[in-house]
PDB file of C-alpha atoms in Angstrom:
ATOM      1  CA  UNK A   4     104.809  96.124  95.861  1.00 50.00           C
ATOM      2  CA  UNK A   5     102.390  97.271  98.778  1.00 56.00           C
ATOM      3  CA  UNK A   6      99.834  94.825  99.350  1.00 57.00           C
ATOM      4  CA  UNK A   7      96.385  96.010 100.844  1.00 58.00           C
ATOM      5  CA  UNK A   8      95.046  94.120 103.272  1.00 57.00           C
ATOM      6  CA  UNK A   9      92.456  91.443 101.791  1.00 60.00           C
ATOM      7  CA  UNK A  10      89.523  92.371 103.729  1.00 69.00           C
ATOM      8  CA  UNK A  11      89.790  96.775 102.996  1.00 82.00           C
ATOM      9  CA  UNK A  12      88.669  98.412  99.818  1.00 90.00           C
ATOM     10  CA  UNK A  13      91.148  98.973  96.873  1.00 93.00           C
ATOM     11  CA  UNK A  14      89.684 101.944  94.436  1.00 94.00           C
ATOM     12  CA  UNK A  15      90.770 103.332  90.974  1.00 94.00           C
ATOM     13  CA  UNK A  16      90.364 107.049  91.146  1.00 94.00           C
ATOM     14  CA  UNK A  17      89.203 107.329  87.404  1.00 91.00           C
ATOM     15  CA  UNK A  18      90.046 111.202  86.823  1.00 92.00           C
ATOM     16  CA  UNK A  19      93.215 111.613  85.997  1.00 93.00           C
ATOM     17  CA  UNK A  20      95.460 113.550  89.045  1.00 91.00           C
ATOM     18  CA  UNK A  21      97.652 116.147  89.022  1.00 92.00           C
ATOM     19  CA  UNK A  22     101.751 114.345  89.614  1.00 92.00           C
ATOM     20  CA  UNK A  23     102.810 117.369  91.152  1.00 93.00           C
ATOM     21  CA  UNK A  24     100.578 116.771  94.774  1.00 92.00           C
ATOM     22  CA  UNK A  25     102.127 114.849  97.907  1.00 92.00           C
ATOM     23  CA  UNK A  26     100.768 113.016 100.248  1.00 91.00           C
ATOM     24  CA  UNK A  27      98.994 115.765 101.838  1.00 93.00           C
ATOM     25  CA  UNK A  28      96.880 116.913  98.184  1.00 95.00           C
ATOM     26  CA  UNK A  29      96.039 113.192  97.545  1.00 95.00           C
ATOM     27  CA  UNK A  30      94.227 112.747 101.079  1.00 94.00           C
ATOM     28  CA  UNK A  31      92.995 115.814 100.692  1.00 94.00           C
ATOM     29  CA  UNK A  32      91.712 114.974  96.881  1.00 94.00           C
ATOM     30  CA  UNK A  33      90.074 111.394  98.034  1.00 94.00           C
ATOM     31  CA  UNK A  34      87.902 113.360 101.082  1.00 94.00           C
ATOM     32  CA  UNK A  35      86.931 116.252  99.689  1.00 94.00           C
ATOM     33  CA  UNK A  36      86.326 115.636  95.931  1.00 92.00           C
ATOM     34  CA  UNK A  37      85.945 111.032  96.356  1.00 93.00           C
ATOM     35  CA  UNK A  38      83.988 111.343  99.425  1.00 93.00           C
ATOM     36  CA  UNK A  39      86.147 108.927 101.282  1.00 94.00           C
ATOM     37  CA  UNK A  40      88.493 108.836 104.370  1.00 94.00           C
ATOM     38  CA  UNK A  41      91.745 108.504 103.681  1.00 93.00           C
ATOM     39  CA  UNK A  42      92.724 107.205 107.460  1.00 92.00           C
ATOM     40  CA  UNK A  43      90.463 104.538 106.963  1.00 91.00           C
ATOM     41  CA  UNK A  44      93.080 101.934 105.668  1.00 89.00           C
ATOM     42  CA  UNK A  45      91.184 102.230 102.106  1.00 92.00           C
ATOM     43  CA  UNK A  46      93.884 102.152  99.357  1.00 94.00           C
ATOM     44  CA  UNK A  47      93.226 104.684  96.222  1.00 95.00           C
ATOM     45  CA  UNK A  48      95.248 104.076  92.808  1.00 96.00           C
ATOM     46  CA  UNK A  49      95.205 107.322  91.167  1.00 96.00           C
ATOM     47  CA  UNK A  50      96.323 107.501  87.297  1.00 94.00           C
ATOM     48  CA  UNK A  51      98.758 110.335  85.527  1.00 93.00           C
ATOM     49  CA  UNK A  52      97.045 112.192  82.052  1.00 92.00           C
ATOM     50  CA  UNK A  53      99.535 110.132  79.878  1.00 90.00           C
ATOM     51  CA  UNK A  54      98.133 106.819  81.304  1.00 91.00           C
ATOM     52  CA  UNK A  55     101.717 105.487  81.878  1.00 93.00           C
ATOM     53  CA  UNK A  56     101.978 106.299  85.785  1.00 95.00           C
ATOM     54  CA  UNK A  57     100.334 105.181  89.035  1.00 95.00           C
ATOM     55  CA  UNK A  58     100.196 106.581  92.525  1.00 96.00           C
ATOM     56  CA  UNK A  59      99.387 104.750  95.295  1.00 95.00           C
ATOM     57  CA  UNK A  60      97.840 106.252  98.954  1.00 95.00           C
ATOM     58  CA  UNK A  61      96.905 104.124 101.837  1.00 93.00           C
ATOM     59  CA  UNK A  62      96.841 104.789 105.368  1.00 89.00           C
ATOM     60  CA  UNK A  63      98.968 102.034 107.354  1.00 86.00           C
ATOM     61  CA  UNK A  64      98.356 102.539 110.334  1.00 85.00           C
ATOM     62  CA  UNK A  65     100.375 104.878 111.734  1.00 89.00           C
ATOM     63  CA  UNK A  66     100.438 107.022 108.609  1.00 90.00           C
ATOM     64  CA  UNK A  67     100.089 107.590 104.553  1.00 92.00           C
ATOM     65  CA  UNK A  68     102.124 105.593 102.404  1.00 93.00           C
ATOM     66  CA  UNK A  69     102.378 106.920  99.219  1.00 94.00           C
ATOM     67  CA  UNK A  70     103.757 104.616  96.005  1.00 94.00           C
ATOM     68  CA  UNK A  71     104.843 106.012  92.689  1.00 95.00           C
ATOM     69  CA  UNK A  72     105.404 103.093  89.647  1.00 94.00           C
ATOM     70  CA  UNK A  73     106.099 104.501  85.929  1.00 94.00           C
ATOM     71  CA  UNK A  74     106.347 102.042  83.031  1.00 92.00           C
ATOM     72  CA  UNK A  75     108.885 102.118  80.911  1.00 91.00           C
ATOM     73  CA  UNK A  76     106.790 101.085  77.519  1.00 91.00           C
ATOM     74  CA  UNK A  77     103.088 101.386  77.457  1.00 90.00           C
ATOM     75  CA  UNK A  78     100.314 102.304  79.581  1.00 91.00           C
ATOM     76  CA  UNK A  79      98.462 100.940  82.478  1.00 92.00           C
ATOM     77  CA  UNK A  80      95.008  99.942  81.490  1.00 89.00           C
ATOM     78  CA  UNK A  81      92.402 102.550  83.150  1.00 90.00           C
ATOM     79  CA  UNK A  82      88.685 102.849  83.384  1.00 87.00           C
ATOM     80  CA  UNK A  83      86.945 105.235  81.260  1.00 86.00           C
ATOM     81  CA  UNK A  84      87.775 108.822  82.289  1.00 84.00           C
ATOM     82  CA  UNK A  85      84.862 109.548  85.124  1.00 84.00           C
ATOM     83  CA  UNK A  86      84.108 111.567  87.978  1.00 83.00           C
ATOM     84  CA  UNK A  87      84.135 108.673  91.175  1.00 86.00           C
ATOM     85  CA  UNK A  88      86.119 105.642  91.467  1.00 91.00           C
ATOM     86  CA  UNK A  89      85.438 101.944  90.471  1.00 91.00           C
ATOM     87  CA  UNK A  90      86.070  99.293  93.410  1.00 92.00           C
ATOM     88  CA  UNK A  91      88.228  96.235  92.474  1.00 91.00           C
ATOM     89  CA  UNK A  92      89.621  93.271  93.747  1.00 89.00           C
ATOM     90  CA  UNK A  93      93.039  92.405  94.993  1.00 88.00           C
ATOM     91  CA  UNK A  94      93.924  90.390  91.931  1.00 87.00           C
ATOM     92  CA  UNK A  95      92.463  93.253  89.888  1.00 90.00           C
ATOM     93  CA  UNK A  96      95.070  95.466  92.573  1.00 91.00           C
ATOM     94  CA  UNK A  97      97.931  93.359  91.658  1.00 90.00           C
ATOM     95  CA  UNK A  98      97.223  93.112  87.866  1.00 91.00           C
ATOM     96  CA  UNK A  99      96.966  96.709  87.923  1.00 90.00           C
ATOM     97  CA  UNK A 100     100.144  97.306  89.441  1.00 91.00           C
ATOM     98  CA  UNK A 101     101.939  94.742  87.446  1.00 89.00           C
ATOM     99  CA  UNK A 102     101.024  96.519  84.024  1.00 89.00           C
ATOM    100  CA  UNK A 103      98.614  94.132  82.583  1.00 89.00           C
ATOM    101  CA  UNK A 104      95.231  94.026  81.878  1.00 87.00           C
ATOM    102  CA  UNK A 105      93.087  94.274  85.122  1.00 86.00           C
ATOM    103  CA  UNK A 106      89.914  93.959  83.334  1.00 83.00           C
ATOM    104  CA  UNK A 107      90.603  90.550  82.467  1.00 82.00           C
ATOM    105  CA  UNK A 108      91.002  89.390  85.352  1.00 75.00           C
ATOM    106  CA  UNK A 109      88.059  86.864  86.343  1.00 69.00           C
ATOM    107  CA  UNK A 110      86.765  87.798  90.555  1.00 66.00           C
ATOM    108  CA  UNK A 111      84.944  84.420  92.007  1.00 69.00           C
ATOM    109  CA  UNK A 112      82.992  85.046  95.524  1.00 69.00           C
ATOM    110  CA  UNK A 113      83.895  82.455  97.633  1.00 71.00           C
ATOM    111  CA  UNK A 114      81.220  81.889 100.321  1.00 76.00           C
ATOM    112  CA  UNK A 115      82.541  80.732 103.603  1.00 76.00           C
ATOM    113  CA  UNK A 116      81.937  77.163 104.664  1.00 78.00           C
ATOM    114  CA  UNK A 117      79.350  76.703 107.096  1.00 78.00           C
ATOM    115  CA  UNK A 118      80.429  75.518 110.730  1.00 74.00           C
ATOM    116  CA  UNK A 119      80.550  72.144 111.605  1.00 55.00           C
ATOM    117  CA  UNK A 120      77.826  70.879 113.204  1.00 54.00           C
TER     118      UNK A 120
END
């Protein structure tokens, strides 16, 4: 699995995409229809029609990575069908990816301890 780095953004695109589009058509899709850069180390899920397909897009660095996972019985678990994406967590991320239930999964803040003194 790709793992986003902890401290960059991990969005669901909520509108279902069209499969057929590369690379090139999902950067294209998150700048000009998400309002976000794709070069910006962000990492954008983006769900198939049937629900049962996931593409990843994140820039790395030194260029877009693009993951495809399928399940073999099911669906993932999306967001209602919206224009925009929803911001979630890493565990969210890796629930996602993993084909459970995302939404269940409880986010604590941790605050940072304050320095010694």
């Amino acid at each position: 699995m790709i793992v986003p780095d902890q401290r960059l953004p991990i969005v669901i695109a909520t509108k279902p995409e069209d499969f057929r589009r590369g690379h090139d058509g999902l950067a294209a899709t998150v700048q000009n229809e998400l309002g976000l850069d794709p070069h910006s180390g962000l990492t954008v899920v983006f769900r198939s029609k049937r629900g049962d397909r996931l593409k990843i897009l994140v820039w790395d660095g030194s260029g877009l990575v693009m993951v495809y996972k399928r399940l073999d019985e099911g669906a993932f678990t999306w967001p209602s069908v919206t224009d925009g994406v929803i911001r979630i967590s890493r565990a969210q991320y890796e629930a996602l990816f993993s084909g459970l239930d995302w939404r269940r999964t409880m986010v604590r803040r941790v605050r940072a301890p304050a320095a010694a003194s």
